[in-house]
Short mmCIF file of C-alpha atoms and ligand atoms in Angstrom, two decimals:
data_model
loop_
_atom_site.label_atom_id
_atom_site.label_comp_id
_atom_site.label_asym_id
_atom_site.label_seq_id
_atom_site.Cartn_x
_atom_site.Cartn_y
_atom_site.Cartn_z
CA MET J 1 -13.93 26.32 15.04
CA THR J 2 -17.14 24.68 14.01
CA GLU J 3 -20.34 26.13 15.41
CA VAL J 4 -23.29 23.86 16.25
CA LEU J 5 -26.68 25.64 16.21
CA LYS J 6 -30.12 24.17 16.90
CA ALA J 7 -32.12 24.33 13.67
CA SER J 8 -34.45 27.36 13.74
CA ASP J 9 -35.58 30.00 11.27
CA GLU J 10 -32.72 32.17 12.46
CA SER J 11 -29.96 29.53 12.20
CA ILE J 12 -31.32 28.46 8.78
CA GLY J 13 -30.84 32.07 7.65
CA ARG J 14 -27.28 31.98 8.90
CA ALA J 15 -26.59 28.68 7.13
CA ALA J 16 -28.10 29.99 3.87
CA ALA J 17 -25.83 33.05 4.01
CA LEU J 18 -22.75 30.83 4.46
CA LEU J 19 -23.89 28.59 1.59
CA ARG J 20 -24.48 31.60 -0.69
CA GLY J 21 -20.91 32.62 0.13
CA GLY J 22 -19.66 29.26 -1.19
CA ALA J 23 -19.09 27.44 2.13
CA ALA J 24 -20.05 23.86 3.03
CA VAL J 25 -22.51 23.47 5.94
CA ALA J 26 -23.89 20.33 7.65
CA PHE J 27 -27.66 19.98 7.93
CA PRO J 28 -30.16 17.32 9.05
CA THR J 29 -32.19 15.14 6.70
CA GLU J 30 -34.53 12.26 7.60
CA THR J 31 -31.86 9.73 6.52
CA VAL J 32 -28.46 10.97 7.76
CA TYR J 33 -26.83 14.39 8.14
CA GLY J 34 -25.70 15.93 4.86
CA LEU J 35 -22.71 18.15 4.11
CA GLY J 36 -24.22 20.69 1.74
CA ALA J 37 -22.87 23.25 -0.71
CA ASN J 38 -24.25 25.11 -3.73
CA GLY J 39 -24.86 22.29 -6.21
CA LEU J 40 -24.62 24.57 -9.22
CA ASP J 41 -21.24 26.04 -8.25
CA THR J 42 -18.05 24.10 -8.96
CA HIS J 43 -16.00 25.95 -6.36
CA ALA J 44 -18.56 25.38 -3.60
CA ALA J 45 -18.71 21.66 -4.47
CA GLU J 46 -14.92 21.55 -4.13
CA ARG J 47 -15.32 22.55 -0.46
CA ILE J 48 -17.20 19.29 0.14
CA TYR J 49 -14.49 17.10 -1.39
CA GLU J 50 -11.93 18.89 0.78
CA ALA J 51 -13.88 18.71 4.05
CA LYS J 52 -14.72 15.01 3.62
CA GLY J 53 -11.47 13.84 2.10
CA ARG J 54 -13.70 12.28 -0.54
CA PRO J 55 -12.29 10.59 -3.68
CA ARG J 56 -12.95 12.81 -6.70
CA ASP J 57 -14.65 10.08 -8.72
CA ASN J 58 -17.59 9.73 -6.30
CA PRO J 59 -20.46 12.06 -7.30
CA PHE J 60 -22.93 13.93 -5.05
CA ILE J 61 -26.70 13.92 -4.74
CA LEU J 62 -28.50 17.21 -5.54
CA HIS J 63 -31.14 17.99 -2.89
CA ILE J 64 -34.22 19.98 -3.91
CA ALA J 65 -37.17 21.39 -1.92
CA GLU J 66 -40.01 20.56 -4.36
CA GLN J 67 -40.43 17.85 -6.97
CA GLN J 68 -40.80 20.28 -9.88
CA GLU J 69 -37.32 21.70 -9.26
CA ILE J 70 -35.87 18.55 -10.84
CA GLY J 71 -37.03 19.83 -14.24
CA SER J 72 -34.05 22.11 -14.81
CA LEU J 73 -31.46 19.61 -13.52
CA VAL J 74 -32.11 16.65 -15.84
CA SER J 75 -32.53 16.28 -19.58
CA CYS J 76 -35.56 13.96 -19.43
CA ILE J 77 -37.96 12.37 -16.94
CA PRO J 78 -39.12 8.87 -17.99
CA ALA J 79 -42.60 7.78 -16.84
CA LYS J 80 -41.24 5.38 -14.20
CA ALA J 81 -39.10 8.12 -12.68
CA LYS J 82 -42.18 10.33 -12.39
CA GLN J 83 -44.11 7.48 -10.74
CA LEU J 84 -41.34 6.95 -8.20
CA MET J 85 -41.10 10.66 -7.37
CA ASP J 86 -44.90 10.89 -7.00
CA ALA J 87 -44.92 7.86 -4.70
CA PHE J 88 -41.89 8.54 -2.49
CA TRP J 89 -41.02 12.27 -2.54
CA PRO J 90 -40.43 14.01 -0.32
CA GLY J 91 -38.57 11.10 1.23
CA PRO J 92 -35.52 8.82 1.30
CA LEU J 93 -35.31 8.05 -2.43
CA THR J 94 -32.65 9.27 -4.88
CA VAL J 95 -33.22 8.98 -8.63
CA ILE J 96 -30.45 9.03 -11.22
CA LEU J 97 -31.30 10.52 -14.60
CA PRO J 98 -29.45 11.98 -17.60
CA SER J 99 -28.05 15.31 -16.44
CA ALA J 100 -28.76 18.79 -17.79
CA ASP J 101 -25.66 20.80 -18.72
CA VAL J 102 -26.26 23.25 -15.87
CA VAL J 103 -25.01 20.69 -13.30
CA PRO J 104 -21.24 21.12 -12.96
CA LEU J 105 -19.10 18.10 -13.83
CA THR J 106 -17.46 18.38 -10.39
CA VAL J 107 -20.81 17.60 -8.76
CA ARG J 108 -21.43 14.50 -10.88
CA ALA J 109 -17.79 13.40 -11.00
CA GLY J 110 -17.72 13.72 -14.77
CA LEU J 111 -20.69 11.39 -15.35
CA PRO J 112 -23.43 12.11 -17.94
CA THR J 113 -26.02 11.41 -15.21
CA VAL J 114 -27.04 13.22 -12.02
CA ALA J 115 -28.51 12.03 -8.70
CA VAL J 116 -31.47 14.01 -7.30
CA ARG J 117 -33.49 13.72 -4.11
CA CYS J 118 -36.20 15.72 -2.36
CA PRO J 119 -35.72 15.10 1.38
CA ALA J 120 -38.68 14.91 3.77
CA ASN J 121 -36.96 16.74 6.64
CA LEU J 122 -38.58 20.17 6.97
CA TRP J 123 -35.38 21.95 8.05
CA ALA J 124 -33.59 20.56 5.02
CA ARG J 125 -36.34 21.80 2.71
CA LYS J 126 -36.48 25.22 4.36
CA LEU J 127 -32.73 25.54 3.98
CA ILE J 128 -32.83 24.67 0.28
CA GLN J 129 -35.71 27.13 -0.24
CA ARG J 130 -33.81 29.92 1.51
CA CYS J 131 -30.74 29.26 -0.63
CA GLY J 132 -32.64 29.26 -3.91
CA PHE J 133 -30.33 26.62 -5.39
CA PRO J 134 -30.08 22.82 -5.01
CA LEU J 135 -27.69 21.58 -2.35
CA ALA J 136 -25.09 19.03 -3.36
CA ALA J 137 -24.78 16.90 -0.24
CA PRO J 138 -23.07 13.65 0.58
CA SER J 139 -23.33 12.25 4.10
CA ALA J 140 -21.50 14.55 6.55
CA ASN J 141 -18.86 12.03 7.68
CA LEU J 142 -15.18 11.83 6.84
CA SER J 143 -14.85 9.61 3.80
CA GLY J 144 -14.93 5.94 4.84
CA ARG J 145 -16.47 6.52 8.31
CA PRO J 146 -20.02 5.59 9.36
CA SER J 147 -22.62 8.17 8.24
CA PRO J 148 -23.64 10.60 11.02
CA THR J 149 -27.19 10.38 12.38
CA THR J 150 -26.75 13.05 15.09
CA ALA J 151 -25.13 16.50 15.14
CA ALA J 152 -22.63 15.15 17.71
CA ALA J 153 -21.50 12.49 15.23
CA VAL J 154 -21.03 15.17 12.56
CA LEU J 155 -18.92 17.23 14.98
CA GLU J 156 -16.77 14.16 15.74
CA ASP J 157 -15.69 14.06 12.08
CA MET J 158 -16.01 17.69 10.93
CA ASP J 159 -14.80 19.81 13.86
CA GLY J 160 -12.59 22.56 12.46
CA ARG J 161 -13.30 21.54 8.85
CA ILE J 162 -16.60 23.42 8.28
CA PRO J 163 -18.06 26.62 9.79
CA LEU J 164 -21.51 25.38 10.87
CA ILE J 165 -23.56 22.32 11.79
CA LEU J 166 -27.36 22.70 12.01
CA ASP J 167 -28.66 20.41 14.74
CA GLY J 168 -32.12 19.02 13.92
CA GLY J 169 -31.96 16.12 16.41
CA PRO J 170 -31.43 12.45 15.57
CA CYS J 171 -32.35 11.29 12.02
CA GLU J 172 -35.48 9.11 11.92
CA VAL J 173 -34.47 6.70 9.16
CA GLY J 174 -30.80 6.40 10.14
CA LEU J 175 -29.71 4.90 6.78
CA GLU J 176 -29.02 6.79 3.57
CA SER J 177 -31.56 7.11 0.79
CA THR J 178 -32.30 4.34 -1.67
CA VAL J 179 -30.53 5.06 -4.99
CA VAL J 180 -32.27 3.94 -8.21
CA THR J 181 -31.02 4.68 -11.70
CA LEU J 182 -33.57 5.32 -14.44
CA ALA J 183 -30.92 6.40 -16.92
CA GLY J 184 -30.54 2.91 -18.39
CA GLU J 185 -32.91 0.61 -20.25
CA TYR J 186 -34.32 -0.90 -17.02
CA PRO J 187 -34.67 0.60 -13.54
CA ARG J 188 -31.83 -0.62 -11.35
CA LEU J 189 -31.26 -0.45 -7.61
CA LEU J 190 -27.73 0.84 -6.93
CA ARG J 191 -27.99 1.35 -3.17
CA PRO J 192 -30.72 -0.02 -0.88
CA GLY J 193 -31.88 2.47 1.75
CA GLY J 194 -34.82 4.13 3.45
CA ILE J 195 -37.33 3.01 0.78
CA THR J 196 -37.32 -0.77 0.37
CA LEU J 197 -36.99 -2.71 -2.89
CA GLU J 198 -40.42 -4.19 -2.15
CA GLN J 199 -41.94 -0.69 -1.95
CA LEU J 200 -40.27 0.38 -5.20
CA GLU J 201 -41.44 -2.71 -7.08
CA ALA J 202 -44.99 -2.23 -5.79
CA ALA J 203 -44.89 1.22 -7.45
CA ILE J 204 -43.23 0.51 -10.83
CA GLY J 205 -42.80 -3.25 -11.23
CA PRO J 206 -39.56 -5.27 -11.46
CA ILE J 207 -36.25 -3.56 -10.67
CA GLU J 208 -32.83 -5.06 -11.27
CA VAL J 209 -30.62 -5.19 -8.20
CA ASP J 210 -27.06 -4.17 -8.95
CA LYS J 211 -24.56 -6.94 -8.12
CA ALA J 212 -22.62 -4.49 -5.99
CA VAL J 213 -25.47 -4.29 -3.45
CA LEU J 214 -24.40 -7.47 -1.66
CA ASN J 215 -21.16 -8.42 -3.42
CA LYS J 216 -17.67 -7.14 -3.70
CA LEU J 217 -17.15 -6.14 -7.31
CA GLU J 218 -14.18 -6.20 -9.61
CA GLU J 219 -12.80 -2.78 -10.57
CA SER J 220 -14.07 -3.23 -14.12
CA ALA J 221 -17.70 -3.59 -13.02
CA LEU J 222 -17.81 -0.41 -10.99
CA ALA J 223 -18.32 2.33 -13.54
CA LEU J 224 -22.08 2.53 -12.95
CA SER J 225 -21.93 3.28 -9.25
CA PRO J 226 -18.68 4.78 -8.08
CA GLY J 227 -19.77 4.87 -4.43
CA MET J 228 -19.88 1.07 -4.27
CA LYS J 229 -16.14 0.77 -4.61
CA TYR J 230 -14.97 2.14 -1.32
CA ARG J 231 -14.75 0.53 2.09
CA HIS J 232 -17.53 2.45 3.72
CA TYR J 233 -19.20 2.98 7.03
CA ALA J 234 -16.19 1.40 8.68
CA PRO J 235 -15.34 1.51 12.37
CA SER J 236 -11.65 1.22 13.31
CA ALA J 237 -12.40 -2.17 14.87
CA ALA J 238 -12.05 -5.28 12.71
CA LEU J 239 -15.61 -6.20 11.73
CA THR J 240 -16.68 -9.65 10.54
CA VAL J 241 -20.19 -10.58 9.41
CA VAL J 242 -21.20 -14.14 10.29
CA GLY J 243 -24.14 -15.87 8.57
CA GLY J 244 -25.66 -19.34 8.15
CA ASP J 245 -27.57 -21.68 10.48
CA ALA J 246 -24.72 -21.97 12.98
CA ALA J 247 -23.92 -18.25 13.03
CA ALA J 248 -24.67 -17.68 16.72
CA GLU J 249 -22.49 -20.60 17.80
CA ARG J 250 -19.63 -19.47 15.55
CA ILE J 251 -19.88 -15.91 16.88
CA ARG J 252 -19.67 -17.18 20.48
CA GLU J 253 -16.50 -19.14 19.59
CA LEU J 254 -14.88 -16.20 17.80
CA TYR J 255 -15.78 -13.83 20.62
CA ASP J 256 -14.41 -16.12 23.33
CA GLN J 257 -11.24 -16.77 21.33
CA ALA J 258 -10.66 -13.02 20.94
CA GLN J 259 -11.30 -12.40 24.63
CA ASN J 260 -8.88 -15.17 25.66
CA THR J 261 -6.12 -13.60 23.61
CA GLY J 262 -6.46 -10.23 25.32
CA ARG J 263 -8.62 -8.54 22.67
CA ASN J 264 -11.68 -6.42 23.39
CA PRO J 265 -14.47 -8.04 21.35
CA ALA J 266 -18.12 -7.16 20.88
CA ILE J 267 -21.15 -8.52 19.06
CA LEU J 268 -23.61 -6.67 16.80
CA ALA J 269 -27.03 -8.30 16.63
CA CYS J 270 -30.70 -7.49 16.38
CA ALA J 271 -32.58 -6.56 19.54
CA GLY J 272 -34.00 -9.69 21.17
CA ARG J 273 -30.95 -11.79 20.22
CA GLU J 274 -28.98 -10.95 23.40
CA GLY J 275 -29.99 -14.31 24.96
CA ALA J 276 -27.95 -16.19 22.33
CA PHE J 277 -24.82 -14.33 23.45
CA SER J 278 -25.30 -14.12 27.21
CA GLY J 279 -22.33 -12.99 29.30
CA ARG J 280 -20.89 -11.19 26.26
CA VAL J 281 -20.97 -7.55 25.12
CA VAL J 282 -23.75 -7.01 22.57
CA TYR J 283 -24.58 -3.78 20.70
CA THR J 284 -28.08 -4.05 19.38
CA LEU J 285 -29.49 -3.00 16.06
CA GLY J 286 -33.26 -2.64 15.82
CA VAL J 287 -35.78 -5.45 15.92
CA GLU J 288 -35.42 -7.77 12.92
CA GLY J 289 -38.44 -7.46 10.62
CA ASN J 290 -39.35 -4.03 12.07
CA ASP J 291 -38.30 -1.69 9.29
CA GLU J 292 -38.57 1.49 11.34
CA SER J 293 -36.23 0.37 14.08
CA MET J 294 -33.76 -1.64 11.97
CA GLY J 295 -31.81 1.15 10.34
CA ALA J 296 -32.04 3.75 13.03
CA SER J 297 -29.31 2.38 15.32
CA LEU J 298 -26.75 0.85 12.93
CA PHE J 299 -24.41 3.79 12.42
CA GLU J 300 -24.61 4.89 16.07
CA ALA J 301 -23.67 1.33 17.08
CA LEU J 302 -20.67 1.39 14.70
CA ARG J 303 -19.50 4.70 16.15
CA ARG J 304 -19.97 3.49 19.76
CA VAL J 305 -17.89 0.40 19.01
CA ASP J 306 -14.94 2.72 18.31
CA ALA J 307 -15.65 5.10 21.19
CA ASP J 308 -15.63 2.08 23.53
CA GLY J 309 -12.32 0.80 22.14
CA ARG J 310 -13.62 -2.52 20.80
CA THR J 311 -10.98 -4.28 18.71
CA ASP J 312 -13.00 -7.09 17.11
CA VAL J 313 -16.69 -6.98 16.26
CA PHE J 314 -18.75 -9.94 15.10
CA ALA J 315 -22.04 -9.06 13.42
CA GLU J 316 -24.83 -11.58 13.02
CA ALA J 317 -26.08 -11.56 9.40
CA ILE J 318 -29.57 -10.22 8.79
CA GLU J 319 -32.25 -11.50 6.43
CA PRO J 320 -31.83 -9.25 3.34
CA ARG J 321 -35.51 -8.32 3.08
CA GLY J 322 -37.17 -4.94 3.64
CA ILE J 323 -34.75 -2.58 5.39
CA GLY J 324 -32.67 -5.71 6.13
CA LEU J 325 -31.22 -5.46 2.59
CA ALA J 326 -29.90 -1.97 3.31
CA VAL J 327 -28.54 -2.99 6.72
CA MET J 328 -26.69 -6.00 5.22
CA ASN J 329 -25.34 -3.78 2.42
CA ARG J 330 -23.88 -1.37 5.03
CA LEU J 331 -22.61 -4.15 7.32
CA LEU J 332 -20.77 -5.93 4.49
CA ARG J 333 -19.13 -2.67 3.40
CA ALA J 334 -18.19 -1.78 6.96
CA ALA J 335 -16.61 -5.24 7.19
CA GLY J 336 -14.70 -4.78 3.93
CA PHE J 337 -16.64 -7.94 2.85
CA GLN J 338 -15.15 -10.07 5.67
CA TYR J 339 -17.94 -12.67 5.72
CA ILE J 340 -18.02 -16.11 7.32
CA HIS J 341 -20.73 -18.62 6.40
CA SER J 342 -21.28 -21.26 9.05
O1 TXA U 401 -29.64 9.84 2.32
C1 TXA U 401 -28.76 10.24 1.54
O2 TXA U 401 -28.75 9.93 0.35
C2 TXA U 401 -27.69 11.16 2.12
C3 TXA U 401 -28.38 12.43 2.60
C4 TXA U 401 -27.40 13.49 3.03
O3 TXA U 401 -29.24 12.90 1.61
N1 TXA U 401 -26.67 11.42 1.16
C5 TXA U 401 -25.77 10.47 0.78
O4 TXA U 401 -24.83 10.89 -0.13
O5 TXA U 401 -25.78 9.35 1.23
P1 TXA U 401 -23.51 10.07 -0.45
O6 TXA U 401 -22.69 10.98 -1.27
O7 TXA U 401 -22.89 9.57 0.80
O8 TXA U 401 -23.99 8.90 -1.34
C6 TXA U 401 -24.42 9.13 -2.67
C7 TXA U 401 -24.40 7.85 -3.46
C8 TXA U 401 -22.97 7.39 -3.69
O9 TXA U 401 -22.93 5.97 -3.58
C9 TXA U 401 -22.71 7.84 -5.14
O10 TXA U 401 -21.74 7.06 -5.78
C10 TXA U 401 -24.09 7.67 -5.75
O11 TXA U 401 -24.99 8.06 -4.74
N2 TXA U 401 -24.25 8.54 -6.93
C11 TXA U 401 -24.36 9.89 -6.97
N3 TXA U 401 -24.48 10.33 -8.25
C12 TXA U 401 -24.47 9.23 -9.03
C13 TXA U 401 -24.57 9.00 -10.44
N4 TXA U 401 -24.70 10.01 -11.29
N5 TXA U 401 -24.51 7.72 -10.88
C14 TXA U 401 -24.38 6.69 -10.01
N6 TXA U 401 -24.29 6.83 -8.66
C15 TXA U 401 -24.32 8.08 -8.18
MG1 MG U 402 -21.79 8.59 2.32
#
């Protein structure tokens, strides 16, 4: 049985005791819910791989409560990494740096580098403080499923697999953190997220965008960012992303075709676009161009699509700017790169 407790000083104490005992516990962050365990303990980290069914070559992010705690986890902090931490921590940014030996190889999947983030969510930070060690925490979904942005979504995937879920309400950002590596010669964006590329570049200048952000990569090109390899965030429904000038028209055709053959289709589009698809079922994302609202509803929409038994979902492509880059990155992965240009 998995217990769900509202986050409070008391339930945080309970969670910290479980974590000190080596268990994995789900907790809220401002991005998505995390499945945490002692990040300096190999056996505790194993609990996470088991509960998620996660492939062993996909490393975790270490979550800390204060910026200075990164000092003991990495072997160096380049100037640009310091600038990014000063600008965006606590917040939805993960930096990758050369690892210190103290971080178990299980946590970093054997890599010489480690991912670190200081979340903004106060419950998350209190929990880490109470534990006295960094929490290794991937998103608290079963591997391959959409990331959970509510405690109910965590329970859907984790019921019976972990002892406790701390409920801190819905996550504000709704998309995972931005992942930037500073372990190479140039800063490189590996995963777009809560902090936009534009914001990062305003802080430290040009950043390379990894090809895997919007493209399907060959096996050989994947060593840098293991997480990019898997079909992610995927609903059970068949999802297709449709882009180009005639996207709306093409989506109407595909939808009607599916309906006429006895399927149960739906459309994913930004709020305000319903008029282009009238008479059809539309699940809305946020308002295009409004970074706050854009990410917040994506994963909930993907989960609702399944709960409602939709068989075919057609998503209208989004301009890959601001949070739109992160939303397109998640949509394309959820679609297994099924993309139609029209
Ligand atoms: O917002 C978030 O980042 C959430 C919350 C819980 O903090 N966590 C999260 O973790 O999204 P996860 O495990 O679902 O995604 C971590 C990503 C993966 O794509 C992983 O491959 C990448 O970070 N990663 C971790 N360590 C890495 C490393 N040393 N080198 C390259 N990529 C790394
Ligand atoms: Mg994840």
